[in-house]
Tab-separated table of C-alpha atoms in Angstrom:
chain	number	residue	atom	x	y	z
A	1	MET	CA	-13.970	58.252	0.132
A	2	GLU	CA	-14.631	54.624	-0.768
A	3	LYS	CA	-16.124	54.224	-4.231
A	4	LEU	CA	-19.455	52.359	-4.085
A	5	ALA	CA	-20.356	49.619	-6.496
A	6	PRO	CA	-22.964	50.666	-9.112
A	7	TYR	CA	-26.552	49.443	-8.902
A	8	ALA	CA	-28.744	47.981	-11.619
A	9	GLN	CA	-32.503	47.556	-11.661
A	10	TRP	CA	-34.361	44.369	-12.677
A	11	GLY	CA	-38.011	43.723	-12.024
A	12	GLY	CA	-38.275	46.692	-9.662
A	13	ARG	CA	-35.398	45.547	-7.490
A	14	GLU	CA	-31.890	46.873	-7.226
A	15	TYR	CA	-28.834	44.629	-7.456
A	16	VAL	CA	-25.209	45.384	-6.921
A	17	THR	CA	-23.289	44.948	-10.173
A	18	MET	CA	-19.638	43.989	-10.140
A	19	PRO	CA	-17.279	44.856	-12.996
A	20	MET	CA	-16.445	41.946	-15.285
A	21	PRO	CA	-12.773	40.896	-15.041
A	22	ASN	CA	-10.614	41.455	-18.050
A	23	LEU	CA	-9.695	37.917	-19.002
A	24	MET	CA	-6.984	39.102	-21.363
A	25	SER	CA	-5.189	40.787	-18.476
A	26	GLN	CA	-5.222	37.731	-16.191
A	27	PRO	CA	-1.710	36.373	-15.498
A	28	LYS	CA	-0.898	33.064	-17.144
A	29	PRO	CA	-0.519	30.116	-14.766
A	30	THR	CA	3.039	29.426	-13.687
A	31	VAL	CA	4.668	26.325	-12.245
A	32	GLY	CA	4.816	27.999	-8.850
A	33	HIS	CA	1.129	28.878	-9.000
A	34	TRP	CA	0.261	25.320	-10.013
A	35	LEU	CA	2.331	23.837	-7.187
A	36	ALA	CA	0.542	26.104	-4.723
A	37	THR	CA	-3.007	25.389	-5.900
A	38	ALA	CA	-3.215	21.966	-7.602
A	39	PRO	CA	-2.197	19.810	-4.571
A	40	GLN	CA	-5.021	21.362	-2.540
A	41	ALA	CA	-7.489	19.159	-4.421
A	42	PHE	CA	-6.906	16.238	-2.068
A	43	LEU	CA	-8.140	18.301	0.896
A	44	GLN	CA	-11.637	17.429	-0.335
A	45	SER	CA	-13.308	14.104	-1.124
A	46	PRO	CA	-13.555	13.202	-4.838
A	47	ARG	CA	-16.091	11.208	-6.818
A	48	PHE	CA	-15.215	8.070	-8.767
A	49	SER	CA	-16.586	6.239	-11.788
A	50	ALA	CA	-17.322	2.610	-10.902
A	51	GLY	CA	-17.497	1.480	-14.547
A	52	ARG	CA	-13.972	2.556	-15.400
A	53	GLU	CA	-12.699	1.145	-12.103
A	54	GLN	CA	-14.138	-2.289	-12.817
A	55	ARG	CA	-12.576	-2.495	-16.265
A	56	MET	CA	-9.243	-1.271	-14.976
A	57	ALA	CA	-9.239	-3.822	-12.142
A	58	ILE	CA	-9.788	-6.681	-14.592
A	59	VAL	CA	-7.164	-5.447	-17.066
A	60	ALA	CA	-4.623	-4.806	-14.311
A	61	ALA	CA	-5.145	-8.258	-12.797
A	62	GLY	CA	-4.595	-9.849	-16.219
A	63	LEU	CA	-1.385	-7.902	-16.823
A	64	TRP	CA	-0.192	-8.711	-13.320
A	65	PHE	CA	-0.741	-12.429	-13.852
A	66	LEU	CA	1.038	-12.396	-17.219
A	67	ALA	CA	4.021	-10.434	-15.914
A	68	GLN	CA	4.391	-12.679	-12.849
A	69	LEU	CA	4.189	-15.799	-15.005
A	70	LEU	CA	6.814	-14.526	-17.456
A	71	TYR	CA	9.090	-13.398	-14.644
A	72	LEU	CA	9.092	-16.798	-12.946
A	73	HIS	CA	9.621	-18.772	-16.152
A	74	TYR	CA	12.129	-16.526	-17.949
A	75	LEU	CA	13.689	-13.891	-15.668
A	76	SER	CA	13.942	-15.561	-12.269
A	77	GLY	CA	17.426	-16.488	-11.056
A	78	ILE	CA	16.432	-20.153	-11.400
A	79	PRO	CA	13.686	-20.363	-14.077
A	80	TRP	CA	10.541	-22.137	-12.909
A	81	PRO	CA	8.690	-24.882	-14.836
A	82	TRP	CA	5.472	-23.747	-16.529
A	83	LEU	CA	3.093	-25.590	-14.182
A	84	GLU	CA	4.637	-24.258	-10.972
A	85	SER	CA	4.876	-20.787	-12.517
A	86	LEU	CA	1.181	-20.900	-13.382
A	87	VAL	CA	0.138	-21.881	-9.847
A	88	GLU	CA	2.373	-19.280	-8.212
A	89	ALA	CA	1.305	-16.440	-10.526
A	90	ALA	CA	-2.363	-17.276	-10.018
A	91	ALA	CA	-1.924	-17.336	-6.232
A	92	VAL	CA	-0.136	-13.973	-6.162
A	93	VAL	CA	-2.890	-12.261	-8.150
A	94	ILE	CA	-5.979	-14.050	-6.798
A	95	ILE	CA	-4.980	-14.181	-3.121
A	96	GLY	CA	-2.912	-11.015	-2.945
A	97	GLY	CA	-3.689	-8.523	-5.664
A	98	PHE	CA	-7.156	-8.814	-7.113
A	99	PRO	CA	-9.067	-8.059	-3.860
A	100	VAL	CA	-7.077	-4.834	-3.440
A	101	LEU	CA	-7.986	-3.795	-6.990
A	102	TRP	CA	-11.601	-4.956	-6.860
A	103	TRP	CA	-12.469	-3.385	-3.510
A	104	ALA	CA	-11.600	0.001	-5.026
A	105	VAL	CA	-14.716	-0.354	-7.212
A	106	GLY	CA	-18.079	1.274	-6.579
A	107	LYS	CA	-19.759	1.097	-3.174
A	108	GLN	CA	-18.634	-1.765	-0.964
A	109	ASP	CA	-20.642	-3.334	1.862
A	110	PHE	CA	-18.117	-3.469	4.676
A	111	GLU	CA	-20.086	-5.896	6.837
A	112	THR	CA	-20.480	-8.385	3.980
A	113	ILE	CA	-16.814	-8.218	2.991
A	114	ALA	CA	-15.632	-8.480	6.591
A	115	ARG	CA	-17.766	-11.590	7.059
A	116	ARG	CA	-16.826	-13.370	3.835
A	117	TRP	CA	-13.202	-12.360	3.309
A	118	PRO	CA	-11.610	-14.379	6.183
A	119	ARG	CA	-13.292	-17.595	5.038
A	120	ARG	CA	-12.332	-17.047	1.417
A	121	LEU	CA	-8.773	-16.213	2.444
A	122	LEU	CA	-8.407	-19.434	4.430
A	123	LEU	CA	-9.942	-21.501	1.644
A	124	SER	CA	-7.693	-19.997	-1.043
A	125	LEU	CA	-4.581	-20.330	1.161
A	126	GLY	CA	-5.315	-23.965	1.968
A	127	LEU	CA	-6.058	-24.786	-1.676
A	128	TYR	CA	-2.924	-23.065	-2.969
A	129	ILE	CA	-0.579	-24.696	-0.448
A	130	SER	CA	-2.188	-28.130	-0.929
A	131	ILE	CA	-1.786	-27.922	-4.711
A	132	GLY	CA	1.782	-26.746	-4.284
A	133	LEU	CA	2.662	-29.656	-1.989
A	134	LEU	CA	1.324	-32.108	-4.570
A	135	LEU	CA	3.207	-30.666	-7.550
A	136	PRO	CA	6.261	-32.599	-8.846
A	137	GLN	CA	8.590	-29.589	-8.487
A	138	VAL	CA	7.380	-28.382	-5.100
A	139	THR	CA	10.930	-27.397	-4.094
A	140	TYR	CA	10.652	-24.331	-6.355
A	141	PHE	CA	8.250	-22.795	-3.839
A	142	ARG	CA	10.352	-20.964	-1.317
A	143	TRP	CA	7.850	-21.641	1.443
A	144	HIS	CA	8.039	-25.441	1.031
A	145	ARG	CA	11.051	-26.159	3.239
A	146	ILE	CA	10.025	-23.520	5.790
A	147	LEU	CA	6.432	-24.703	6.069
A	148	SER	CA	7.529	-28.348	6.316
A	149	ASN	CA	9.496	-27.483	9.464
A	150	LEU	CA	7.600	-24.423	10.641
A	151	ILE	CA	6.709	-25.723	14.101
A	152	PHE	CA	6.993	-29.522	13.886
A	153	ALA	CA	9.916	-30.962	11.902
A	154	ASP	CA	9.074	-32.705	8.608
A	155	GLN	CA	5.314	-32.312	9.100
A	156	PRO	CA	4.071	-30.103	6.220
A	157	TRP	CA	0.380	-30.999	6.525
A	158	LEU	CA	0.263	-30.553	10.295
A	159	ASN	CA	2.121	-27.270	10.009
A	160	LEU	CA	-0.327	-26.189	7.305
A	161	LEU	CA	-3.271	-26.689	9.663
A	162	ILE	CA	-1.502	-24.738	12.408
A	163	PHE	CA	-0.619	-21.981	9.945
A	164	LEU	CA	-4.247	-21.658	8.831
A	165	GLY	CA	-5.330	-21.524	12.471
A	166	GLY	CA	-2.852	-18.720	13.106
A	167	VAL	CA	-4.107	-16.815	10.062
A	168	TRP	CA	-7.709	-17.239	11.212
A	169	ALA	CA	-6.853	-15.730	14.602
A	170	MET	CA	-4.849	-12.950	12.964
A	171	VAL	CA	-7.698	-11.777	10.748
A	172	ARG	CA	-10.273	-12.013	13.556
A	173	VAL	CA	-8.463	-9.853	16.102
A	174	PRO	CA	-8.634	-6.439	14.336
A	175	PHE	CA	-12.354	-6.839	13.638
A	176	LEU	CA	-13.006	-7.803	17.281
A	177	LEU	CA	-11.032	-4.761	18.444
A	178	ARG	CA	-13.533	-2.606	16.562
A	179	GLN	CA	-16.487	-3.918	18.576
A	180	LYS	CA	-17.206	-2.595	22.048
A	181	THR	CA	-19.671	-5.407	22.827
A	182	VAL	CA	-17.215	-8.299	22.444
A	183	PRO	CA	-16.504	-9.776	25.915
A	184	ARG	CA	-12.898	-9.448	27.017
A	185	PRO	CA	-12.409	-13.217	27.571
A	186	VAL	CA	-13.487	-13.876	23.972
A	187	LEU	CA	-11.256	-11.135	22.595
A	188	TRP	CA	-8.217	-12.229	24.549
A	189	GLY	CA	-8.802	-15.839	23.647
A	190	TRP	CA	-8.332	-14.922	19.996
A	191	ILE	CA	-5.396	-12.644	20.819
A	192	SER	CA	-3.700	-15.408	22.817
A	193	GLY	CA	-4.106	-17.866	19.937
A	194	ALA	CA	-2.574	-15.406	17.486
A	195	ALA	CA	0.276	-14.599	19.877
A	196	LEU	CA	0.999	-18.282	20.501
A	197	TYR	CA	1.264	-18.921	16.777
A	198	LEU	CA	3.607	-15.937	16.379
A	199	LEU	CA	5.847	-17.212	19.160
A	200	LEU	CA	6.041	-20.796	17.890
A	201	SER	CA	6.477	-19.960	14.212
A	202	HIS	CA	9.145	-17.307	14.782
A	203	SER	CA	11.156	-18.845	17.611
A	204	GLY	CA	11.854	-22.474	16.719
A	205	LEU	CA	10.950	-23.633	20.234
A	206	ILE	CA	9.648	-26.977	18.958
A	207	SER	CA	11.129	-27.463	15.494
A	208	PRO	CA	14.903	-28.087	15.513
A	209	ALA	CA	15.179	-27.155	11.814
A	210	PHE	CA	15.352	-23.398	12.414
A	211	GLU	CA	16.877	-21.150	15.017
A	212	HIS	CA	14.601	-18.123	15.094
A	213	SER	CA	14.725	-15.501	17.812
A	214	GLU	CA	12.476	-12.687	16.579
A	215	GLY	CA	9.428	-14.417	18.059
A	216	PHE	CA	10.566	-13.394	21.544
A	217	VAL	CA	10.456	-9.744	20.408
A	218	ILE	CA	7.463	-9.528	18.087
A	219	THR	CA	5.111	-11.537	20.300
A	220	PRO	CA	5.281	-9.133	23.287
A	221	LEU	CA	4.948	-6.207	20.859
A	222	TYR	CA	1.841	-7.750	19.374
A	223	LEU	CA	0.326	-8.288	22.818
A	224	LEU	CA	1.064	-4.664	23.771
A	225	LEU	CA	-0.576	-3.396	20.586
A	226	CYS	CA	-3.644	-5.519	21.232
A	227	ALA	CA	-3.831	-4.302	24.845
A	228	TRP	CA	-3.639	-0.712	23.590
A	229	GLY	CA	-6.389	-1.445	21.083
A	230	ASP	CA	-8.530	-3.103	23.767
A	231	TRP	CA	-8.212	-0.020	25.965
A	232	GLN	CA	-8.889	2.268	23.033
A	233	ARG	CA	-12.130	0.547	21.992
A	234	HIS	CA	-13.727	1.555	25.309
A	235	HIS	CA	-12.467	5.147	25.079
A	236	LEU	CA	-13.423	6.081	21.525
A	237	PRO	CA	-15.148	9.467	21.001
A	238	LYS	CA	-18.922	9.208	20.949
A	239	GLU	CA	-19.375	11.402	17.895
A	240	LYS	CA	-18.663	10.019	14.436
A	241	PRO	CA	-15.092	10.870	13.398
A	242	THR	CA	-14.607	13.267	10.506
A	243	GLY	CA	-11.158	11.889	9.753
A	244	LEU	CA	-8.388	9.627	10.983
A	245	GLY	CA	-7.040	10.376	14.440
A	246	TRP	CA	-4.646	9.040	17.028
A	247	GLN	CA	-7.327	6.627	18.249
A	248	HIS	CA	-6.960	4.668	14.987
A	249	LEU	CA	-3.258	3.923	15.492
A	250	PRO	CA	-3.734	0.623	17.402
A	251	LEU	CA	-5.963	-0.804	14.660
A	252	ILE	CA	-3.550	0.349	11.966
A	253	ALA	CA	-0.615	-1.232	13.796
A	254	VAL	CA	-2.401	-4.532	14.530
A	255	SER	CA	-3.517	-4.796	10.891
A	256	LEU	CA	-0.037	-4.195	9.487
A	257	PHE	CA	1.500	-6.469	12.116
A	258	SER	CA	-0.060	-9.343	10.143
A	259	LEU	CA	2.965	-9.100	7.838
A	260	TYR	CA	4.726	-11.368	10.317
A	261	TRP	CA	2.265	-14.213	9.700
A	262	PHE	CA	3.507	-14.522	6.113
A	263	SER	CA	7.187	-13.708	6.671
A	264	THR	CA	7.767	-17.237	8.050
A	265	PRO	CA	6.902	-19.149	5.911
A	266	TYR	CA	7.597	-16.833	2.988
A	267	PHE	CA	4.718	-16.063	0.612
A	268	ARG	CA	5.010	-13.572	-2.245
A	269	PHE	CA	1.485	-12.310	-1.598
A	270	GLY	CA	1.954	-11.891	2.170
A	271	PRO	CA	2.335	-8.088	2.199
A	272	LEU	CA	-0.763	-7.715	0.041
A	273	VAL	CA	-2.840	-9.829	2.454
A	274	ALA	CA	-1.723	-7.516	5.257
A	275	LEU	CA	-2.717	-4.602	3.039
A	276	GLN	CA	-6.171	-6.119	2.568
A	277	LEU	CA	-6.633	-6.260	6.339
A	278	PHE	CA	-5.588	-2.606	6.557
A	279	ILE	CA	-8.094	-1.664	3.836
A	280	LEU	CA	-10.968	-3.503	5.500
A	281	VAL	CA	-10.277	-2.323	9.040
A	282	ILE	CA	-9.312	1.297	8.293
A	283	ILE	CA	-10.552	2.449	4.881
A	284	PHE	CA	-13.901	0.648	5.111
A	285	GLY	CA	-14.154	-0.038	8.840
A	286	THR	CA	-13.921	3.577	9.991
A	287	GLY	CA	-17.053	4.449	8.012
A	288	LEU	CA	-15.384	7.494	6.472
A	289	GLY	CA	-15.855	6.147	2.956
A	290	ARG	CA	-13.246	5.276	0.384
A	291	SER	CA	-13.494	8.720	-1.243
A	292	HIS	CA	-12.102	10.155	1.998
A	293	PHE	CA	-8.956	8.107	1.359
A	294	GLY	CA	-8.786	8.593	-2.408
A	295	TYR	CA	-8.941	4.802	-2.608
A	296	SER	CA	-9.534	4.447	-6.334
A	297	PHE	CA	-7.546	3.209	-9.312
A	298	GLU	CA	-9.807	4.966	-11.798
A	299	PRO	CA	-7.823	6.181	-14.835
A	300	ARG	CA	-8.730	9.470	-16.496
A	301	TRP	CA	-7.365	10.997	-19.673
A	302	ARG	CA	-7.023	14.345	-17.927
A	303	ASP	CA	-4.469	12.773	-15.581
A	304	ALA	CA	-2.287	11.462	-18.428
A	305	ARG	CA	-0.621	14.838	-18.974
A	306	LEU	CA	0.076	15.155	-15.260
A	307	LEU	CA	1.566	11.653	-15.209
A	308	GLY	CA	3.834	12.559	-18.150
A	309	ALA	CA	4.960	15.747	-16.418
A	310	MET	CA	5.652	13.925	-13.150
A	311	PHE	CA	7.599	11.210	-14.986
A	312	LEU	CA	9.682	13.751	-16.890
A	313	GLY	CA	10.303	15.742	-13.728
A	314	ALA	CA	11.385	12.614	-11.848
A	315	LEU	CA	13.832	11.658	-14.613
A	316	LEU	CA	15.338	15.131	-14.925
A	317	THR	CA	15.926	15.470	-11.189
A	318	MET	CA	16.535	11.988	-9.849
A	319	VAL	CA	18.785	10.540	-12.573
A	320	PRO	CA	21.398	13.351	-12.360
A	321	LEU	CA	21.159	13.413	-8.563
A	322	GLY	CA	21.419	9.639	-8.260
A	323	SER	CA	24.377	9.520	-10.656
A	324	LEU	CA	26.142	12.336	-8.827
A	325	LEU	CA	25.739	10.561	-5.476
A	326	GLY	CA	26.789	7.147	-6.842
A	327	PHE	CA	23.348	5.604	-6.411
A	328	LEU	CA	22.784	5.151	-10.167
A	329	PRO	CA	26.193	4.305	-11.637
A	330	LEU	CA	26.331	5.536	-15.238
A	331	ALA	CA	28.984	2.925	-16.052
A	332	GLN	CA	26.332	0.242	-15.537
A	333	PHE	CA	23.770	1.887	-17.826
A	334	ASN	CA	22.055	-0.653	-20.075
A	335	PHE	CA	21.280	0.842	-23.485
A	336	THR	CA	19.589	-2.252	-24.892
A	337	PRO	CA	17.337	-3.952	-22.304
A	338	SER	CA	14.987	-6.604	-23.645
A	339	LEU	CA	11.357	-5.631	-24.188
A	340	LEU	CA	10.358	-8.586	-22.032
A	341	GLN	CA	12.419	-7.239	-19.158
A	342	VAL	CA	11.004	-3.730	-19.500
A	343	PHE	CA	7.404	-4.984	-19.585
A	344	VAL	CA	7.774	-7.445	-16.713
A	345	TYR	CA	9.650	-5.137	-14.360
A	346	SER	CA	7.484	-2.084	-15.109
A	347	THR	CA	4.314	-4.094	-14.556
A	348	LEU	CA	5.455	-5.880	-11.404
A	349	PHE	CA	7.006	-2.814	-9.821
A	350	ALA	CA	3.735	-0.960	-10.428
A	351	LEU	CA	1.286	-3.698	-9.459
A	352	ARG	CA	3.285	-5.632	-6.878
A	353	VAL	CA	5.311	-2.894	-5.171
A	354	GLY	CA	3.556	0.282	-6.300
A	355	ILE	CA	0.035	-0.712	-5.258
A	356	PHE	CA	1.194	-1.871	-1.828
A	357	GLU	CA	3.187	1.277	-1.101
A	358	GLU	CA	0.761	3.725	-2.704
A	359	VAL	CA	-2.255	2.429	-0.772
A	360	LEU	CA	-0.297	2.302	2.467
A	361	PHE	CA	1.580	5.590	2.187
A	362	ARG	CA	-0.767	7.750	0.133
A	363	SER	CA	-4.287	6.499	1.029
A	364	GLY	CA	-2.958	5.651	4.476
A	365	LEU	CA	-0.142	7.789	5.864
A	366	MET	CA	-0.697	10.887	3.738
A	367	ILE	CA	-4.417	10.956	4.546
A	368	PHE	CA	-3.652	10.363	8.230
A	369	VAL	CA	-1.272	13.354	8.305
A	370	ARG	CA	-3.760	15.476	6.362
A	371	ASP	CA	-6.574	14.684	8.792
A	372	LEU	CA	-4.396	15.480	11.802
A	373	LEU	CA	-3.283	18.794	10.292
A	374	GLN	CA	-6.865	19.722	9.451
A	375	HIS	CA	-8.061	18.793	12.934
A	376	TYR	CA	-5.353	20.587	14.894
A	377	ARG	CA	-4.240	23.376	12.527
A	378	GLY	CA	-7.041	23.656	9.997
A	379	ASP	CA	-8.218	27.045	11.269
A	380	ARG	CA	-4.709	28.513	11.593
A	381	TYR	CA	-3.024	27.728	8.306
A	382	PRO	CA	-4.147	28.190	4.684
A	383	PRO	CA	-4.906	25.146	2.505
A	384	VAL	CA	-1.563	25.338	0.695
A	385	VAL	CA	0.269	24.820	3.993
A	386	LEU	CA	-1.940	21.873	4.966
A	387	ALA	CA	-1.523	20.208	1.559
A	388	TRP	CA	2.232	20.624	1.371
A	389	GLY	CA	2.642	19.769	5.029
A	390	ALA	CA	1.058	16.364	4.372
A	391	ILE	CA	3.147	15.895	1.200
A	392	LEU	CA	6.470	16.731	2.871
A	393	ILE	CA	5.855	14.731	6.051
A	394	CYS	CA	4.689	11.682	4.091
A	395	SER	CA	7.678	11.919	1.731
A	396	LEU	CA	10.187	12.139	4.563
A	397	LEU	CA	8.695	9.163	6.398
A	398	PHE	CA	8.559	7.205	3.134
A	399	GLY	CA	12.285	7.826	2.691
A	400	ILE	CA	13.139	6.840	6.257
A	401	VAL	CA	11.389	3.450	6.079
A	402	HIS	CA	13.632	2.547	3.111
A	403	MET	CA	16.827	2.890	5.126
A	404	GLY	CA	17.260	-0.866	5.557
A	405	ASN	CA	17.978	-1.637	1.898
A	406	GLU	CA	21.367	-3.166	1.133
A	407	PRO	CA	23.623	-2.128	-1.799
A	408	ASN	CA	24.609	-4.561	-4.526
A	409	ALA	CA	28.073	-5.198	-5.955
A	410	ASN	CA	27.782	-2.295	-8.425
A	411	ILE	CA	27.526	0.302	-5.662
A	412	GLN	CA	30.855	1.584	-4.352
A	413	LEU	CA	29.450	3.520	-1.404
A	414	PRO	CA	29.982	2.664	2.288
A	415	LEU	CA	26.908	1.124	3.882
A	416	LEU	CA	25.947	4.134	6.036
A	417	VAL	CA	26.490	6.555	3.160
A	418	TYR	CA	24.452	4.335	0.843
A	419	ARG	CA	21.562	4.234	3.286
A	420	GLY	CA	21.619	8.002	3.661
A	421	VAL	CA	21.578	8.410	-0.113
A	422	TYR	CA	18.774	5.862	-0.385
A	423	ILE	CA	16.669	7.831	2.112
A	424	LEU	CA	17.269	10.996	0.082
A	425	MET	CA	16.377	9.351	-3.238
A	426	ALA	CA	13.262	7.675	-1.822
A	427	THR	CA	12.156	10.998	-0.306
A	428	PHE	CA	12.544	12.748	-3.676
A	429	ALA	CA	10.642	9.967	-5.449
A	430	SER	CA	7.870	10.183	-2.874
A	431	LEU	CA	7.423	13.889	-3.593
A	432	PHE	CA	6.365	13.001	-7.138
A	433	TYR	CA	4.123	10.154	-5.947
A	434	CYS	CA	2.462	12.427	-3.392
A	435	LEU	CA	1.925	15.160	-5.961
A	436	ALA	CA	0.346	12.686	-8.373
A	437	PHE	CA	-2.012	11.485	-5.629
A	438	ALA	CA	-2.839	14.955	-4.315
A	439	CYS	CA	-3.652	16.430	-7.728
A	440	THR	CA	-5.661	13.495	-9.073
A	441	GLN	CA	-7.192	12.310	-5.761
A	442	ARG	CA	-6.648	8.799	-7.115
A	443	LEU	CA	-3.942	6.166	-6.797
A	444	TRP	CA	-3.515	5.140	-10.422
A	445	ALA	CA	-1.140	7.869	-11.576
A	446	GLY	CA	1.116	7.284	-8.587
A	447	VAL	CA	1.053	3.510	-9.101
A	448	ILE	CA	2.146	3.811	-12.740
A	449	LEU	CA	4.749	6.438	-11.900
A	450	HIS	CA	6.057	4.251	-9.074
A	451	GLY	CA	6.434	1.288	-11.405
A	452	LEU	CA	8.203	3.304	-14.117
A	453	VAL	CA	10.677	4.952	-11.738
A	454	ASP	CA	11.612	1.674	-10.027
A	455	ALA	CA	11.814	-0.265	-13.301
A	456	ILE	CA	14.110	2.292	-14.939
A	457	ALA	CA	16.390	2.290	-11.896
A	458	VAL	CA	16.667	-1.535	-11.970
A	459	VAL	CA	16.533	-2.354	-15.692
A	460	PHE	CA	18.636	0.526	-17.025
A	461	PHE	CA	20.945	1.312	-14.082
A	462	GLY	CA	21.046	-1.948	-12.110
A	463	ALA	CA	19.999	-0.228	-8.891
A	464	ALA	CA	19.657	-2.394	-5.785
A	465	LEU	CA	15.935	-1.920	-5.248
A	466	VAL	CA	13.973	-4.574	-3.402
A	467	ALA	CA	12.011	-6.601	-5.984
A	468	PRO	CA	10.044	-9.292	-4.096
A	469	PHE	CA	8.494	-10.816	-7.177
């Protein structure tokens, strides 16, 4: 016979009393238990502290500027003069980085940002390029020769105006694709202008200075993506979405396709401008709220211990594995790197590379996979399966997209073997980044961890990681 729970009386009523658990007999948490429960935190939306976020954004932007300035003047292959270094470092942070940091602060008015950001972007781009063209050592800017012959040969100012027109069309298209009421002729007028710029700037049809061919490939792809987005905007579900779905893929693709606008000519902040468009169109534009995406750089003391554990775990697993596979040659280990080098590379890998990849892959891809799993399998699988499913899928895709990296002279592996090893190492690294994001529901721990892991691989082992500083 089933034993009934005892009753207790209070104020004339009877209540079921449950025995108090014996806390002394509870099992102590284990690593396996933590791995099963802690990552489930990111299945729910967190709350952020705007005050700490604001201070961190300002401090991070200052460190970013200082590290970029020191890198250009002291550590670049050809050291830059101080004046050119100052202009370039300011442009990287102001145009590329600071908006990404500052938008992750408090409550943001999407409509206001979407209206003001394109104009401010064009103004800052035009001002930066104009100042650069007037500087005495303008040849230090990598974009100078490319911009001067971008479409018309030896016409930097004319090409600048065309470039700004192309950027204006590029930033308008994703916002227009979000609006059902925009007439098709208006939408496709903007799309055609953007596509024409892509074709001319990446094909060399007019300028004889370059022989590009990728324009004939990327332009049709861009038009197909826009056509898909145009169809999708008239077939969106009527109810408000509870998460990201397949219907958001065209907008994600069109936003990230803006990378091509800054690849020719080459700008150091180009990827971060594309990231800004992704943030505005997806993180803010969907109306889900930034807490849904964990889009915050808020630091917390409680996360410091987790960051230390993730860093130690990454070192103890990835260094032996990388050395065993020939990815981190021990013979090249640098026991005495300069403090300047450690500071600059750690800071730039965190703030230049880490922020871009963490926002895109954690607040983007990982959340996208999580939302799909919750929508299609949320009632069939327990939370631990959903959490780790998102972590593993995101990590594997993160590793695959790094397959194009080339080895340097220190690596003695065949190219195909090296790329396979690189995919494996990037997948392992992503596991730690995903865990840091899932457990904290914030990007900061992953950004710092990302910067430390990449900096150690480059500064101490001479690994051939991409460092677009």
